[in-house]
Amino acid sequence: MNIEILDVIECKIPKALGDIVKPTLSFMAFFYQQGPYRKVRREYMKSVMAKGEHCYYFPAGLLQRVLNYCKERNIKVTIIGEVERLKATAKPALKGITLREEQQRLVDKAIKDQRGVLVAPTGIGKSLLCLAVISAFPKASTLWLCHTKDLMYQAAEFAEKHLDKPKIGFIGDGVNNPQKLTFATRQSFIKHVGALGCDYDIVVIDEVHHLSGDGQYQTLMRNILAPVRIGLTATMPTDKEAILAIEGALGPIIDEVTIKEGQERGTMASIKIRFLKVPVDYKVKDLRKYQDVYRAGVVENTAQHSLIIETAAKHVKKGDSVLILVTQIAHGENLLDECERQHVQAVFAQGATEGIIRKEIKDALNSKDIHVVIATTIWNEGLNIPELNVIINAAGGKSEIRTLQIIGRGLRLTKTKRQLIMYDVMNLNHSFLLSHLGERLAIYTEMGWM
C-alpha cells in the first residue's frame, strides 16, 4: 500500500490503509445529547484524517507516526514523493554565545530533522537554540509566530543581539513590515497569510502548546508552505487531541531537555517551594459554584491579599525582585490596592498595557529598578527574566502546563542568582481550592521539589 506525500502540509493514503491506521490518528471526543431528563455526554473516536474518494488525507507531520504504526504491525508501505527539505549551508553560530552540550544536541537534531518540536524549560534558552538553527540556513527567509506581542519583541531582541546582521521585520502590534526574518503575532499574521504564506522557508511557533485542532495556528499552518517547521515549548500537552494537532502541523518531538536535566547539569536555578497559608473564612465554605468560590476565596480575599503583599515586602527589603501572577484583572487591581496600603511600590502589567511599556516593565524588573510586578496570564510563559528571585502564584489553579510555565519565569542562573523561590498560596477554605492545591502538590512532588 502506498503513502503519497502531496506537499509539506498533507499526505494521501488509500481507504484500506486509512482504516488500518485510524486508531493512531484518532482521539476520544464527546458531544452532549438531550436525554429524557437532562443532557447526556456521549463519547466517540474522532479521526484527524479527511475522507476523499476511495482515500484519506492526513497532516504530513503525522507521517512518522503512521510509519511507526505500520512497522509495529508488519504492514508494508511504499512512500511516493518526498518531504521537501532545506540544505544547511553554514555552521550554526550565535554572536556572544557558546552553546553548551545539551543545547548543541538540540540544535543539531533540529537541523537534521527540520520538522517537529523542541521541548525545553525556559532556562535552557529555546529561542536562542532556534536562532542557532536559523543561522544554519543563511539564505532562508523565516517567519517566527508568537501568541503575544511581548514574546514577539523578546524574540526579535535576541535575534538583533545574536544573529549576524539580521534583516528584521514585524507583523503585529500595529506594524506591518515583513522582512527576511519576520516576527509576528498569530492574530495579525492570519490577516496576511493568503498573500505571504508562500514567502517563507522556515516557520517557528513559539509556545507551540497553544496550537489546537481548530484554532488560528491550524489555519496558519495549513496555508504556510515553509518546509522547515519548528515548535518551541517547555510543556507539551498530554491529551492525544492536542498532541495530534501539534504533531500534524509540525512533526513529532525532535528532542527534549527537562528541568531536572538542566539542574543536574548545573545550568538552571534550584527551586525552593514555600507556602502561604490563608486564614480560615467560613463564608467561602458555603458557596456552591466555582466562579463564586474563586471570586470570594481568591479575587476578593483581603486576608490573602495582605499575606501575599507582606511576603513580597519582606523580599523587597532583602533586595529581591518579586513577580506576582494572577488570572483576573480585578484580582491584580485588588493586590495593587493592597500594595498601596502597605506602602509597597508595584506595577501591574496586563493585556491592555502597551507592548513597549510591558517590555520596559519586564526590563526594569530584571534590573531591579522595579522590585514588584503583578501580572496577568500574559506573563505566565515565555518571558525571559533571568534575575527574578521570587514568584508568587496568587491565582492558584491546577493546570500542570501553567504551573510549570510559571516556574519557568525564573529558572535561569546568573552570577548573582542560584535559586528561585516559588510561593504557593495554601487556601483550604473550600473543597474546590483544596483539590486544586492537591493537584499542584502532586506536580511539585513529581518534579522532586518537595
Coordinates of C-alpha atoms in Angstrom, one line a residue:
M1 CA 0.0 0.0 0.0
N2 CA 1.2 3.5 -0.8
I3 CA 1.6 6.7 1.2
E4 CA 1.7 9.7 -1.1
I5 CA 3.4 12.8 0.1
L6 CA 1.5 15.6 -1.6
D7 CA 3.3 18.6 -0.1
V8 CA 4.7 19.9 3.3
I9 CA 1.1 20.0 4.6
E10 CA -0.7 16.8 3.6
C11 CA -0.3 13.1 2.7
K12 CA -2.7 10.8 0.9
I13 CA -3.4 7.1 1.6
P14 CA -5.8 4.5 0.2
K15 CA -9.0 3.8 2.1
A16 CA -7.8 0.3 3.1
L17 CA -4.7 1.7 4.8
G18 CA -6.7 4.6 6.3
D19 CA -9.0 2.1 8.0
I20 CA -5.9 0.3 9.4
V21 CA -4.1 3.4 10.8
K22 CA -7.2 5.1 12.0
P23 CA -6.6 4.2 15.7
T24 CA -3.3 6.0 15.9
L25 CA -4.8 9.1 14.1
S26 CA -7.9 9.3 16.3
F27 CA -8.7 10.7 19.8
M28 CA -11.6 10.5 22.2
A29 CA -14.1 13.3 21.6
F30 CA -17.5 13.9 23.0
F31 CA -20.8 15.7 22.5
Y32 CA -23.9 16.3 24.6
Q33 CA -27.3 14.7 23.6
Q34 CA -30.6 15.7 25.1
G35 CA -32.0 12.8 27.1
P36 CA -35.5 12.4 28.6
Y37 CA -34.5 14.3 31.7
R38 CA -31.1 16.0 31.0
K39 CA -28.3 16.3 28.5
V40 CA -26.1 13.2 28.4
R41 CA -22.4 13.2 27.5
R42 CA -21.6 10.8 24.5
E43 CA -18.1 9.9 23.7
Y44 CA -16.7 8.7 20.3
M45 CA -13.4 8.3 18.5
K46 CA -12.7 11.3 16.2
S47 CA -10.1 11.0 13.4
V48 CA -7.8 13.8 12.2
M49 CA -8.0 12.2 8.7
A50 CA -10.2 13.8 6.0
K51 CA -12.1 11.4 3.7
G52 CA -11.7 11.6 0.0
E53 CA -12.9 9.4 -2.9
H54 CA -11.5 5.9 -2.0
C55 CA -8.8 7.6 0.0
Y56 CA -7.9 9.5 3.2
Y57 CA -5.8 12.6 3.7
F58 CA -3.8 13.3 6.9
P59 CA -1.4 16.1 8.0
A60 CA 2.1 15.5 6.8
G61 CA 3.6 16.0 10.3
L62 CA 2.0 12.7 11.3
L63 CA 3.8 10.7 8.6
Q64 CA 6.4 9.2 11.0
R65 CA 3.5 8.2 13.4
V66 CA 1.8 6.3 10.6
L67 CA 5.1 4.7 9.5
N68 CA 5.8 3.6 13.1
Y69 CA 2.3 2.2 13.5
C70 CA 2.6 0.2 10.2
K71 CA 6.1 -1.1 11.2
E72 CA 4.9 -2.4 14.5
R73 CA 2.2 -4.4 12.7
N74 CA 4.4 -5.6 9.9
I75 CA 2.4 -3.7 7.3
K76 CA 4.5 -2.9 4.2
V77 CA 4.0 0.6 2.8
T78 CA 5.7 2.4 -0.1
I79 CA 6.4 6.1 0.1
I80 CA 5.6 8.1 -3.1
G81 CA 7.2 11.5 -3.2
E82 CA 9.5 13.0 -0.6
V83 CA 9.4 15.6 2.2
E84 CA 10.8 18.9 1.0
R85 CA 14.0 19.9 2.8
L86 CA 16.4 22.8 3.0
K87 CA 20.2 22.4 2.7
A88 CA 22.1 23.7 5.7
T89 CA 24.9 25.8 4.2
A90 CA 26.5 27.2 7.3
K91 CA 27.6 26.1 10.7
P92 CA 25.1 27.2 13.4
A93 CA 26.6 30.1 15.3
L94 CA 25.4 32.9 17.6
K95 CA 27.3 36.1 18.5
G96 CA 28.4 36.1 22.1
I97 CA 27.1 32.6 22.8
T98 CA 28.9 29.3 23.1
L99 CA 26.4 26.5 23.1
R100 CA 26.5 24.0 25.9
E101 CA 26.5 20.3 25.2
E102 CA 22.7 19.8 25.7
Q103 CA 22.0 23.0 23.7
Q104 CA 24.2 21.8 20.8
R105 CA 22.4 18.5 20.8
L106 CA 19.0 20.1 20.3
V107 CA 20.3 22.4 17.6
D108 CA 22.0 19.6 15.6
K109 CA 18.9 17.4 15.9
A110 CA 16.6 20.2 14.7
I111 CA 18.8 21.0 11.7
K112 CA 18.8 17.3 10.8
D113 CA 15.0 16.6 11.3
Q114 CA 13.8 20.1 10.1
R115 CA 10.3 19.3 11.4
G116 CA 8.9 18.9 14.9
V117 CA 9.0 20.3 18.4
L118 CA 11.9 21.3 20.7
V119 CA 10.9 20.8 24.3
A120 CA 13.0 22.6 26.9
P121 CA 12.4 24.7 30.0
T122 CA 12.9 28.5 29.9
G123 CA 16.3 28.3 31.5
I124 CA 17.7 26.3 28.6
G125 CA 17.1 29.2 26.1
K126 CA 14.7 27.8 23.5
S127 CA 14.7 31.0 21.5
L128 CA 18.4 31.1 21.3
L129 CA 18.5 27.5 20.2
C130 CA 16.1 28.2 17.4
L131 CA 18.1 31.2 16.3
A132 CA 21.1 28.9 16.1
V133 CA 19.1 26.6 13.8
I134 CA 18.1 29.6 11.6
S135 CA 21.7 30.6 11.3
A136 CA 22.5 27.3 9.6
F137 CA 20.2 28.4 6.7
P138 CA 21.6 31.9 5.9
K139 CA 19.7 32.2 2.6
A140 CA 16.4 31.2 4.0
S141 CA 13.5 33.5 4.9
T142 CA 11.9 32.9 8.4
L143 CA 8.6 33.6 9.9
W144 CA 8.5 33.5 13.8
L145 CA 5.0 33.3 15.1
C146 CA 4.0 34.2 18.7
H147 CA 0.7 34.5 20.5
T148 CA 1.6 37.7 22.4
K149 CA 3.5 40.8 21.4
D150 CA 5.7 40.5 24.5
L151 CA 7.1 37.3 23.1
M152 CA 7.4 38.8 19.6
Y153 CA 9.5 41.7 20.8
Q154 CA 11.6 39.5 23.1
A155 CA 12.5 37.0 20.3
A156 CA 13.3 39.9 17.9
E157 CA 15.6 41.4 20.6
F158 CA 17.5 38.1 20.9
A159 CA 17.8 37.9 17.1
E160 CA 19.1 41.5 16.9
K161 CA 21.7 40.7 19.5
H162 CA 22.9 37.3 18.5
L163 CA 22.5 36.9 14.7
D164 CA 24.8 38.4 12.1
K165 CA 23.2 41.5 10.6
P166 CA 19.6 40.2 10.6
K167 CA 17.0 41.9 8.5
I168 CA 14.1 42.0 11.0
G169 CA 10.5 42.9 10.3
F170 CA 7.3 42.8 12.3
I171 CA 3.7 42.0 11.7
G172 CA 1.8 42.8 14.9
D173 CA 1.1 45.5 17.4
G174 CA 0.0 47.8 14.7
V175 CA 3.1 47.2 12.5
N176 CA 3.1 45.5 9.1
N177 CA 6.7 45.4 7.8
P178 CA 7.7 41.8 6.7
Q179 CA 11.4 41.2 6.1
K180 CA 13.7 38.2 5.6
L181 CA 13.3 37.4 9.3
T182 CA 9.7 38.4 10.3
F183 CA 8.4 38.2 13.9
A184 CA 4.6 38.2 14.0
T185 CA 1.7 37.6 16.3
R186 CA -0.6 34.9 15.1
Q187 CA -3.6 37.3 15.4
S188 CA -2.0 39.7 13.0
F189 CA -0.4 37.3 10.5
I190 CA -3.6 35.4 9.9
K191 CA -4.8 38.6 8.1
H192 CA -1.9 38.3 5.7
V193 CA -1.4 34.6 5.3
G194 CA -3.1 34.5 1.9
A195 CA -0.6 36.9 0.5
L196 CA 2.5 35.9 2.5
G197 CA 2.0 32.1 3.2
C198 CA 4.3 31.1 0.3
D199 CA 7.1 33.6 1.2
Y200 CA 8.9 31.7 4.0
D201 CA 11.3 28.7 4.1
I202 CA 11.2 28.4 7.8
V203 CA 8.3 28.8 10.3
V204 CA 8.8 28.8 14.0
I205 CA 5.9 28.7 16.5
D206 CA 6.8 29.9 20.0
E207 CA 4.9 28.3 22.9
V208 CA 3.5 25.7 20.5
H209 CA 1.3 24.1 23.1
H210 CA -1.2 26.9 22.2
L211 CA -1.8 25.2 18.9
S212 CA -5.1 23.3 18.9
G213 CA -7.2 21.3 16.5
D214 CA -9.3 24.1 15.1
G215 CA -7.6 27.4 16.2
Q216 CA -5.8 30.1 14.3
Y217 CA -2.5 28.3 14.4
Q218 CA -4.0 25.3 12.5
T219 CA -5.4 27.7 9.9
L220 CA -2.0 29.3 9.5
M221 CA -0.1 26.1 9.2
R222 CA -2.4 24.8 6.5
N223 CA -1.6 27.9 4.5
I224 CA 2.1 28.4 5.2
L225 CA 4.3 26.3 2.8
A226 CA 7.6 26.5 4.7
P227 CA 9.4 23.1 4.6
V228 CA 11.2 23.7 7.9
R229 CA 8.6 23.8 10.7
I230 CA 9.7 24.0 14.3
G231 CA 7.7 24.4 17.5
L232 CA 9.1 25.6 20.9
T233 CA 7.6 24.7 24.3
A234 CA 8.6 23.9 27.8
T235 CA 5.5 21.8 28.4
M236 CA 3.9 19.5 25.8
P237 CA 0.3 18.7 26.3
T238 CA -0.6 15.2 27.4
D239 CA -4.0 14.8 25.8
K240 CA -4.0 13.0 22.4
E241 CA -6.1 15.6 20.6
A242 CA -3.5 18.3 21.3
I243 CA -0.6 16.0 20.6
L244 CA -2.1 15.1 17.2
A245 CA -2.8 18.7 16.4
I246 CA 0.8 19.9 17.1
E247 CA 2.4 16.8 15.5
G248 CA 0.3 17.1 12.4
A249 CA 1.1 20.8 11.8
L250 CA 4.8 20.4 12.6
G251 CA 6.0 16.9 13.4
P252 CA 6.9 14.8 16.5
I253 CA 9.2 15.9 19.3
I254 CA 12.7 16.4 17.9
D255 CA 14.4 16.3 21.3
E256 CA 13.8 17.3 24.9
V257 CA 15.7 18.7 27.9
T258 CA 13.9 18.5 31.2
I259 CA 14.2 20.9 34.2
K260 CA 15.8 18.0 36.2
E261 CA 18.5 17.5 33.5
G262 CA 19.2 21.3 33.5
Q263 CA 19.5 21.4 37.3
E264 CA 21.7 18.2 37.3
R265 CA 24.0 19.8 34.7
G266 CA 24.2 23.0 36.9
T267 CA 22.7 25.2 34.2
M268 CA 19.4 26.0 35.9
A269 CA 18.5 27.5 39.2
S270 CA 17.4 25.3 42.0
I271 CA 13.7 25.6 43.1
K272 CA 12.5 26.2 46.7
I273 CA 8.8 25.8 47.2
R274 CA 7.3 27.7 50.1
F275 CA 3.6 28.0 51.2
L276 CA 1.5 30.9 52.4
K277 CA -1.4 29.6 54.5
V278 CA -4.6 31.7 54.1
P279 CA -6.7 32.4 57.2
V280 CA -10.0 30.5 57.6
D281 CA -13.0 32.1 56.0
Y282 CA -16.2 30.2 56.8
K283 CA -18.3 32.2 54.4
V284 CA -16.5 30.7 51.4
K285 CA -17.2 27.1 52.6
D286 CA -20.9 27.6 52.0
L287 CA -20.6 28.6 48.3
R288 CA -21.5 26.1 45.6
K289 CA -20.5 27.5 42.3
Y290 CA -16.8 27.5 41.4
Q291 CA -17.0 31.1 40.0
D292 CA -18.4 32.3 43.3
V293 CA -15.8 30.4 45.3
Y294 CA -12.9 31.8 43.2
R295 CA -14.2 35.4 43.4
A296 CA -14.8 35.3 47.2
G297 CA -11.9 33.0 48.1
V298 CA -9.2 34.4 45.9
V299 CA -10.0 37.5 43.9
E300 CA -11.7 39.4 46.8
N301 CA -10.0 37.7 49.7
T302 CA -8.4 40.6 51.6
A303 CA -6.7 38.4 54.1
Q304 CA -5.0 36.5 51.3
H305 CA -4.0 39.8 49.6
S306 CA -2.5 41.1 52.8
L307 CA -0.4 37.9 53.3
I308 CA 0.9 38.0 49.7
I309 CA 2.0 41.6 49.8
E310 CA 3.5 41.2 53.3
T311 CA 5.6 38.4 51.9
A312 CA 6.6 40.5 48.8
A313 CA 7.6 43.4 51.1
K314 CA 9.9 41.1 53.1
H315 CA 11.7 40.1 50.0
V316 CA 11.9 43.7 48.7
K317 CA 13.8 44.6 51.9
K318 CA 16.3 41.9 51.0
G319 CA 16.7 43.4 47.6
D320 CA 14.9 40.6 45.8
S321 CA 12.6 41.0 42.7
V322 CA 9.1 39.6 43.0
L323 CA 6.6 38.6 40.3
I324 CA 3.0 38.0 41.5
L325 CA 0.8 36.2 38.9
V326 CA -2.9 36.4 38.7
T327 CA -5.5 35.4 36.1
Q328 CA -8.1 38.1 36.5
I329 CA -7.7 41.9 36.2
A330 CA -9.8 42.5 39.2
H331 CA -7.5 40.3 41.3
G332 CA -4.5 42.3 40.1
E333 CA -6.1 45.6 40.9
N334 CA -7.0 44.4 44.4
L335 CA -3.4 43.3 45.0
L336 CA -2.2 46.7 43.7
D337 CA -4.5 48.4 46.2
E338 CA -3.0 46.3 49.0
C339 CA 0.4 47.3 47.9
E340 CA -0.6 51.0 48.3
R341 CA -2.0 50.2 51.8
Q342 CA 1.3 48.6 52.8
H343 CA 3.4 51.2 51.1
V344 CA 5.0 48.7 48.6
Q345 CA 5.8 50.1 45.2
A346 CA 4.5 47.9 42.5
V347 CA 3.4 47.9 38.8
F348 CA 0.5 46.0 37.3
A349 CA 1.1 44.5 33.8
Q350 CA -2.0 43.3 31.9
G351 CA -3.2 42.8 28.4
A352 CA -4.3 46.4 27.9
T353 CA -0.8 47.6 28.8
E354 CA 1.0 48.6 25.5
G355 CA 3.6 46.2 24.3
I356 CA 6.5 48.6 24.5
I357 CA 5.5 49.5 28.1
R358 CA 5.3 45.8 29.1
K359 CA 8.8 45.3 27.8
E360 CA 10.1 48.3 29.8
I361 CA 8.4 46.9 32.9
K362 CA 10.0 43.5 32.3
D363 CA 13.4 45.0 31.8
A364 CA 13.0 47.1 34.9
L365 CA 12.0 44.1 37.0
N366 CA 15.1 42.2 35.7
S367 CA 17.4 45.1 36.5
K368 CA 15.6 45.6 39.9
D369 CA 14.7 49.2 39.1
I370 CA 11.2 47.8 39.9
H371 CA 11.1 45.2 42.7
V372 CA 7.4 44.1 42.5
V373 CA 5.3 43.4 39.4
I374 CA 1.8 42.0 39.4
A375 CA 0.9 40.4 36.1
T376 CA -1.9 38.6 34.4
T377 CA -1.5 35.4 32.3
I378 CA 0.3 37.5 29.6
W379 CA 3.5 36.8 31.7
N380 CA 2.8 33.2 32.5
E381 CA 5.1 31.9 29.8
G382 CA 8.0 32.6 27.5
L383 CA 9.3 35.9 29.0
N384 CA 13.0 35.9 30.0
I385 CA 13.6 37.5 33.4
P386 CA 17.0 36.0 34.4
E387 CA 17.4 37.9 37.7
L388 CA 14.0 37.2 39.0
N389 CA 14.3 35.9 42.6
V390 CA 10.7 35.2 43.8
I391 CA 7.4 34.1 42.1
I392 CA 4.1 34.2 44.0
N393 CA 1.3 32.2 42.4
A394 CA -1.6 34.2 43.7
A395 CA -4.0 32.7 41.2
G396 CA -3.9 29.0 42.3
G397 CA -5.2 26.7 39.6
K398 CA -4.4 23.0 38.8
S399 CA -3.0 23.1 35.3
E400 CA 0.4 21.3 35.0
I401 CA 1.3 23.4 32.0
R402 CA 0.5 26.7 33.7
T403 CA 2.3 25.6 36.9
L404 CA 5.5 24.7 35.1
Q405 CA 5.3 27.7 32.9
I406 CA 5.0 30.0 35.9
I407 CA 8.1 28.5 37.5
G408 CA 9.9 28.9 34.2
R409 CA 10.0 32.7 34.5
G410 CA 12.9 32.5 37.0
L411 CA 14.8 29.3 36.2
R412 CA 17.9 31.0 34.6
L413 CA 21.1 31.0 36.5
T414 CA 23.1 34.3 36.8
K415 CA 26.2 35.4 38.5
T416 CA 24.1 36.7 41.4
K417 CA 21.2 34.1 41.5
R418 CA 21.4 30.4 42.1
Q419 CA 17.9 29.7 43.5
L420 CA 14.3 30.6 42.7
I421 CA 11.8 30.8 45.5
M422 CA 8.2 29.9 44.5
Y423 CA 5.4 30.7 46.9
D424 CA 2.2 28.7 46.5
V425 CA -0.9 30.1 48.3
M426 CA -2.4 27.3 50.5
N427 CA -6.1 28.2 50.5
L428 CA -8.1 25.5 52.4
N429 CA -11.4 27.4 52.6
H430 CA -13.3 25.3 50.0
S431 CA -13.1 21.8 48.5
F432 CA -12.5 23.3 45.1
L433 CA -9.5 25.3 46.2
L434 CA -8.2 22.3 48.3
S435 CA -8.4 19.9 45.3
H436 CA -6.5 22.4 43.1
L437 CA -3.8 22.7 45.8
G438 CA -3.6 18.9 45.8
E439 CA -3.0 18.9 42.0
R440 CA -0.2 21.4 42.4
L441 CA 1.4 19.5 45.3
A442 CA 1.4 16.4 43.1
I443 CA 3.3 18.3 40.4
Y444 CA 5.9 19.6 42.9
T445 CA 6.3 16.1 44.3
E446 CA 6.7 14.5 40.8
M447 CA 9.3 17.1 39.8
G448 CA 11.3 16.4 43.0
W449 CA 10.8 19.8 44.6
M450 CA 9.1 18.7 47.8

